[in-house]
Amino acid sequence: MSDPAFTLTISADAIAWYGAIVATISVVWSGLDYFRDRAKIRVRLAQGLALYPLSTERVFILEAVNHGRRLSTLTEAGFLMKSGGTIVILRPETISFPYELHEGKAITISLEKKEIFEQMQKRNSCITHAYFRDATGRIYKARVSKKLLNLPAQ
């Protein structure tokens, strides 16, 4: 019996197509990993009551939650004004900036509503967004509803 010779010929075009397809898939996969693995901060503004021994006061509750997969260092929090200015929260009582917000964690700041309304009247403008800024300069913000602004401050 004779041994049949097995030959396999691969053209240069087939190798080039294979390389192009694998490289494209690799680039797309890397891009998806980049967007999936970044920090995603969700900002929320609500109102509540601060209960002190002698009085109760209306407060704004500013919260940032990291839903992403990376650590984010928050450096600033505040409010954006309709006129283009900002109200920066310099010394929140509960935390100190810079603050490292790990994945899946949240940070909450409570502010007296009366102080914010005084700043709005002083600047003759209205707040439009609450925000947090991270160390890279990226701003994460949430729209302030008119419902929160129409309630009287105590």
PDB file of C-alpha atoms in Angstrom:
ATOM      1  CA  MET A   1       0.000   0.000   0.000  1.00  0.00           C
ATOM      2  CA  SER A   2       1.166   3.403  -0.757  1.00  0.00           C
ATOM      3  CA  ASP A   3       0.916   6.268   1.733  1.00  0.00           C
ATOM      4  CA  PRO A   4      -1.180   9.103   0.395  1.00  0.00           C
ATOM      5  CA  ALA A   5       0.544  12.453   0.745  1.00  0.00           C
ATOM      6  CA  PHE A   6      -1.436  15.022   2.668  1.00  0.00           C
ATOM      7  CA  THR A   7      -0.749  18.580   1.669  1.00  0.00           C
ATOM      8  CA  LEU A   8      -2.302  21.710   3.055  1.00  0.00           C
ATOM      9  CA  THR A   9      -1.880  24.979   1.250  1.00  0.00           C
ATOM     10  CA  ILE A  10      -2.870  28.259   2.849  1.00  0.00           C
ATOM     11  CA  SER A  11      -2.809  31.360   0.770  1.00  0.00           C
ATOM     12  CA  ALA A  12      -1.435  34.680   1.973  1.00  0.00           C
ATOM     13  CA  ASP A  13      -4.859  36.261   1.465  1.00  0.00           C
ATOM     14  CA  ALA A  14      -6.464  33.838   3.931  1.00  0.00           C
ATOM     15  CA  ILE A  15      -3.817  34.619   6.551  1.00  0.00           C
ATOM     16  CA  ALA A  16      -4.303  38.359   6.027  1.00  0.00           C
ATOM     17  CA  TRP A  17      -8.090  38.067   6.430  1.00  0.00           C
ATOM     18  CA  TYR A  18      -7.693  35.944   9.539  1.00  0.00           C
ATOM     19  CA  GLY A  19      -5.320  38.532  11.088  1.00  0.00           C
ATOM     20  CA  ALA A  20      -7.653  41.421  10.237  1.00  0.00           C
ATOM     21  CA  ILE A  21     -10.684  39.697  11.773  1.00  0.00           C
ATOM     22  CA  VAL A  22      -8.838  38.728  14.981  1.00  0.00           C
ATOM     23  CA  ALA A  23      -7.398  42.253  15.357  1.00  0.00           C
ATOM     24  CA  THR A  24     -10.826  43.864  14.873  1.00  0.00           C
ATOM     25  CA  ILE A  25     -12.422  41.591  17.457  1.00  0.00           C
ATOM     26  CA  SER A  26      -9.577  42.373  19.878  1.00  0.00           C
ATOM     27  CA  VAL A  27      -9.993  46.155  19.456  1.00  0.00           C
ATOM     28  CA  VAL A  28     -13.770  45.966  19.945  1.00  0.00           C
ATOM     29  CA  TRP A  29     -13.348  43.777  23.032  1.00  0.00           C
ATOM     30  CA  SER A  30     -10.783  46.179  24.540  1.00  0.00           C
ATOM     31  CA  GLY A  31     -13.107  49.139  23.912  1.00  0.00           C
ATOM     32  CA  LEU A  32     -15.990  47.376  25.631  1.00  0.00           C
ATOM     33  CA  ASP A  33     -13.756  46.566  28.618  1.00  0.00           C
ATOM     34  CA  TYR A  34     -12.685  50.210  28.864  1.00  0.00           C
ATOM     35  CA  PHE A  35     -16.256  51.526  28.951  1.00  0.00           C
ATOM     36  CA  ARG A  36     -17.439  48.774  31.294  1.00  0.00           C
ATOM     37  CA  ASP A  37     -14.584  49.167  33.784  1.00  0.00           C
ATOM     38  CA  ARG A  38     -14.727  52.933  34.361  1.00  0.00           C
ATOM     39  CA  ALA A  39     -16.214  54.695  37.380  1.00  0.00           C
ATOM     40  CA  LYS A  40     -19.896  55.532  36.977  1.00  0.00           C
ATOM     41  CA  ILE A  41     -21.093  58.024  39.537  1.00  0.00           C
ATOM     42  CA  ARG A  42     -24.824  58.608  39.963  1.00  0.00           C
ATOM     43  CA  VAL A  43     -25.749  61.836  41.756  1.00  0.00           C
ATOM     44  CA  ARG A  44     -29.064  62.321  43.539  1.00  0.00           C
ATOM     45  CA  LEU A  45     -30.539  65.274  45.400  1.00  0.00           C
ATOM     46  CA  ALA A  46     -33.401  64.871  47.863  1.00  0.00           C
ATOM     47  CA  GLN A  47     -34.792  66.753  50.795  1.00  0.00           C
ATOM     48  CA  GLY A  48     -35.244  65.668  54.354  1.00  0.00           C
ATOM     49  CA  LEU A  49     -35.453  66.813  57.938  1.00  0.00           C
ATOM     50  CA  ALA A  50     -32.513  67.135  60.293  1.00  0.00           C
ATOM     51  CA  LEU A  51     -33.665  66.398  63.794  1.00  0.00           C
ATOM     52  CA  TYR A  52     -31.853  68.333  66.486  1.00  0.00           C
ATOM     53  CA  PRO A  53     -32.719  68.231  70.187  1.00  0.00           C
ATOM     54  CA  LEU A  54     -34.453  71.624  70.089  1.00  0.00           C
ATOM     55  CA  SER A  55     -35.590  72.017  66.484  1.00  0.00           C
ATOM     56  CA  THR A  56     -36.069  70.412  63.111  1.00  0.00           C
ATOM     57  CA  GLU A  57     -34.664  71.867  59.948  1.00  0.00           C
ATOM     58  CA  ARG A  58     -35.176  71.138  56.277  1.00  0.00           C
ATOM     59  CA  VAL A  59     -32.019  69.923  54.567  1.00  0.00           C
ATOM     60  CA  PHE A  60     -30.860  68.976  51.107  1.00  0.00           C
ATOM     61  CA  ILE A  61     -29.343  65.497  50.945  1.00  0.00           C
ATOM     62  CA  LEU A  62     -26.726  65.236  48.211  1.00  0.00           C
ATOM     63  CA  GLU A  63     -25.665  61.671  47.415  1.00  0.00           C
ATOM     64  CA  ALA A  64     -23.155  60.122  45.029  1.00  0.00           C
ATOM     65  CA  VAL A  65     -23.121  56.372  44.329  1.00  0.00           C
ATOM     66  CA  ASN A  66     -20.344  54.636  42.387  1.00  0.00           C
ATOM     67  CA  HIS A  67     -22.043  52.035  40.166  1.00  0.00           C
ATOM     68  CA  GLY A  68     -18.887  51.435  38.152  1.00  0.00           C
ATOM     69  CA  ARG A  69     -16.000  49.051  38.553  1.00  0.00           C
ATOM     70  CA  ARG A  70     -13.272  51.563  39.396  1.00  0.00           C
ATOM     71  CA  LEU A  71     -12.340  53.746  42.314  1.00  0.00           C
ATOM     72  CA  SER A  72     -13.097  57.451  41.862  1.00  0.00           C
ATOM     73  CA  THR A  73     -11.587  60.266  43.905  1.00  0.00           C
ATOM     74  CA  LEU A  74     -14.150  63.006  44.482  1.00  0.00           C
ATOM     75  CA  THR A  75     -12.644  66.448  45.024  1.00  0.00           C
ATOM     76  CA  GLU A  76     -15.623  68.805  45.114  1.00  0.00           C
ATOM     77  CA  ALA A  77     -19.380  68.992  45.509  1.00  0.00           C
ATOM     78  CA  GLY A  78     -21.819  71.799  44.944  1.00  0.00           C
ATOM     79  CA  PHE A  79     -24.597  73.308  42.861  1.00  0.00           C
ATOM     80  CA  LEU A  80     -24.593  74.790  39.353  1.00  0.00           C
ATOM     81  CA  MET A  81     -26.525  78.032  38.917  1.00  0.00           C
ATOM     82  CA  LYS A  82     -28.727  79.132  36.038  1.00  0.00           C
ATOM     83  CA  SER A  83     -26.536  82.237  35.647  1.00  0.00           C
ATOM     84  CA  GLY A  84     -23.452  80.064  35.076  1.00  0.00           C
ATOM     85  CA  GLY A  85     -21.978  80.340  38.583  1.00  0.00           C
ATOM     86  CA  THR A  86     -21.508  77.639  41.177  1.00  0.00           C
ATOM     87  CA  ILE A  87     -22.108  77.157  44.873  1.00  0.00           C
ATOM     88  CA  VAL A  88     -19.240  75.000  46.114  1.00  0.00           C
ATOM     89  CA  ILE A  89     -19.585  73.061  49.344  1.00  0.00           C
ATOM     90  CA  LEU A  90     -16.267  73.792  50.997  1.00  0.00           C
ATOM     91  CA  ARG A  91     -16.473  71.982  54.313  1.00  0.00           C
ATOM     92  CA  PRO A  92     -19.135  69.299  54.502  1.00  0.00           C
ATOM     93  CA  GLU A  93     -19.587  68.004  58.036  1.00  0.00           C
ATOM     94  CA  THR A  94     -19.649  64.305  57.229  1.00  0.00           C
ATOM     95  CA  ILE A  95     -16.636  63.919  54.917  1.00  0.00           C
ATOM     96  CA  SER A  96     -13.484  65.687  53.790  1.00  0.00           C
ATOM     97  CA  PHE A  97     -12.331  66.109  50.207  1.00  0.00           C
ATOM     98  CA  PRO A  98     -10.583  64.475  48.434  1.00  0.00           C
ATOM     99  CA  TYR A  99     -12.735  61.424  49.119  1.00  0.00           C
ATOM    100  CA  GLU A 100     -12.085  58.000  47.588  1.00  0.00           C
ATOM    101  CA  LEU A 101     -15.374  56.485  46.479  1.00  0.00           C
ATOM    102  CA  HIS A 102     -14.901  52.751  45.961  1.00  0.00           C
ATOM    103  CA  GLU A 103     -17.025  50.664  43.643  1.00  0.00           C
ATOM    104  CA  GLY A 104     -20.484  49.980  45.021  1.00  0.00           C
ATOM    105  CA  LYS A 105     -20.132  52.592  47.787  1.00  0.00           C
ATOM    106  CA  ALA A 106     -22.024  55.843  48.387  1.00  0.00           C
ATOM    107  CA  ILE A 107     -21.362  59.207  49.988  1.00  0.00           C
ATOM    108  CA  THR A 108     -24.021  61.467  51.492  1.00  0.00           C
ATOM    109  CA  ILE A 109     -23.798  65.156  52.377  1.00  0.00           C
ATOM    110  CA  SER A 110     -26.574  67.032  54.157  1.00  0.00           C
ATOM    111  CA  LEU A 111     -26.862  70.806  53.752  1.00  0.00           C
ATOM    112  CA  GLU A 112     -29.187  73.287  55.373  1.00  0.00           C
ATOM    113  CA  LYS A 113     -31.769  74.305  52.825  1.00  0.00           C
ATOM    114  CA  LYS A 114     -31.922  77.806  54.293  1.00  0.00           C
ATOM    115  CA  GLU A 115     -28.238  78.430  53.495  1.00  0.00           C
ATOM    116  CA  ILE A 116     -28.651  77.328  49.886  1.00  0.00           C
ATOM    117  CA  PHE A 117     -31.702  79.587  49.419  1.00  0.00           C
ATOM    118  CA  GLU A 118     -29.749  82.511  50.922  1.00  0.00           C
ATOM    119  CA  GLN A 119     -26.965  81.947  48.383  1.00  0.00           C
ATOM    120  CA  MET A 120     -29.528  81.798  45.568  1.00  0.00           C
ATOM    121  CA  GLN A 121     -31.056  85.104  46.667  1.00  0.00           C
ATOM    122  CA  LYS A 122     -27.632  86.725  47.092  1.00  0.00           C
ATOM    123  CA  ARG A 123     -26.643  85.750  43.538  1.00  0.00           C
ATOM    124  CA  ASN A 124     -30.126  86.450  42.149  1.00  0.00           C
ATOM    125  CA  SER A 125     -30.138  83.100  40.382  1.00  0.00           C
ATOM    126  CA  CYS A 126     -31.592  79.629  40.745  1.00  0.00           C
ATOM    127  CA  ILE A 127     -29.770  76.294  41.058  1.00  0.00           C
ATOM    128  CA  THR A 128     -30.197  73.898  38.146  1.00  0.00           C
ATOM    129  CA  HIS A 129     -27.946  70.940  39.015  1.00  0.00           C
ATOM    130  CA  ALA A 130     -26.245  69.325  41.993  1.00  0.00           C
ATOM    131  CA  TYR A 131     -22.790  67.972  41.161  1.00  0.00           C
ATOM    132  CA  PHE A 132     -19.682  66.129  42.277  1.00  0.00           C
ATOM    133  CA  ARG A 133     -16.306  66.598  40.549  1.00  0.00           C
ATOM    134  CA  ASP A 134     -13.600  63.937  40.504  1.00  0.00           C
ATOM    135  CA  ALA A 135      -9.813  64.264  40.412  1.00  0.00           C
ATOM    136  CA  THR A 136      -9.708  64.094  36.614  1.00  0.00           C
ATOM    137  CA  GLY A 137     -12.063  67.071  36.339  1.00  0.00           C
ATOM    138  CA  ARG A 138     -15.079  65.090  35.222  1.00  0.00           C
ATOM    139  CA  ILE A 139     -18.377  66.441  36.564  1.00  0.00           C
ATOM    140  CA  TYR A 140     -21.194  64.101  37.583  1.00  0.00           C
ATOM    141  CA  LYS A 141     -24.470  65.970  37.978  1.00  0.00           C
ATOM    142  CA  ALA A 142     -28.163  65.585  38.648  1.00  0.00           C
ATOM    143  CA  ARG A 143     -30.920  67.970  37.647  1.00  0.00           C
ATOM    144  CA  VAL A 144     -32.597  69.777  40.539  1.00  0.00           C
ATOM    145  CA  SER A 145     -36.361  69.464  40.268  1.00  0.00           C
ATOM    146  CA  LYS A 146     -38.499  72.569  40.608  1.00  0.00           C
ATOM    147  CA  LYS A 147     -40.505  70.709  43.223  1.00  0.00           C
ATOM    148  CA  LEU A 148     -37.473  70.787  45.577  1.00  0.00           C
ATOM    149  CA  LEU A 149     -36.942  74.512  44.978  1.00  0.00           C
ATOM    150  CA  ASN A 150     -40.545  75.596  45.497  1.00  0.00           C
ATOM    151  CA  LEU A 151     -40.776  74.292  49.038  1.00  0.00           C
ATOM    152  CA  PRO A 152     -40.124  77.004  51.624  1.00  0.00           C
ATOM    153  CA  ALA A 153     -36.985  76.817  53.703  1.00  0.00           C
ATOM    154  CA  GLN A 154     -37.368  76.871  57.460  1.00  0.00           C
TER     155      GLN A 154
END
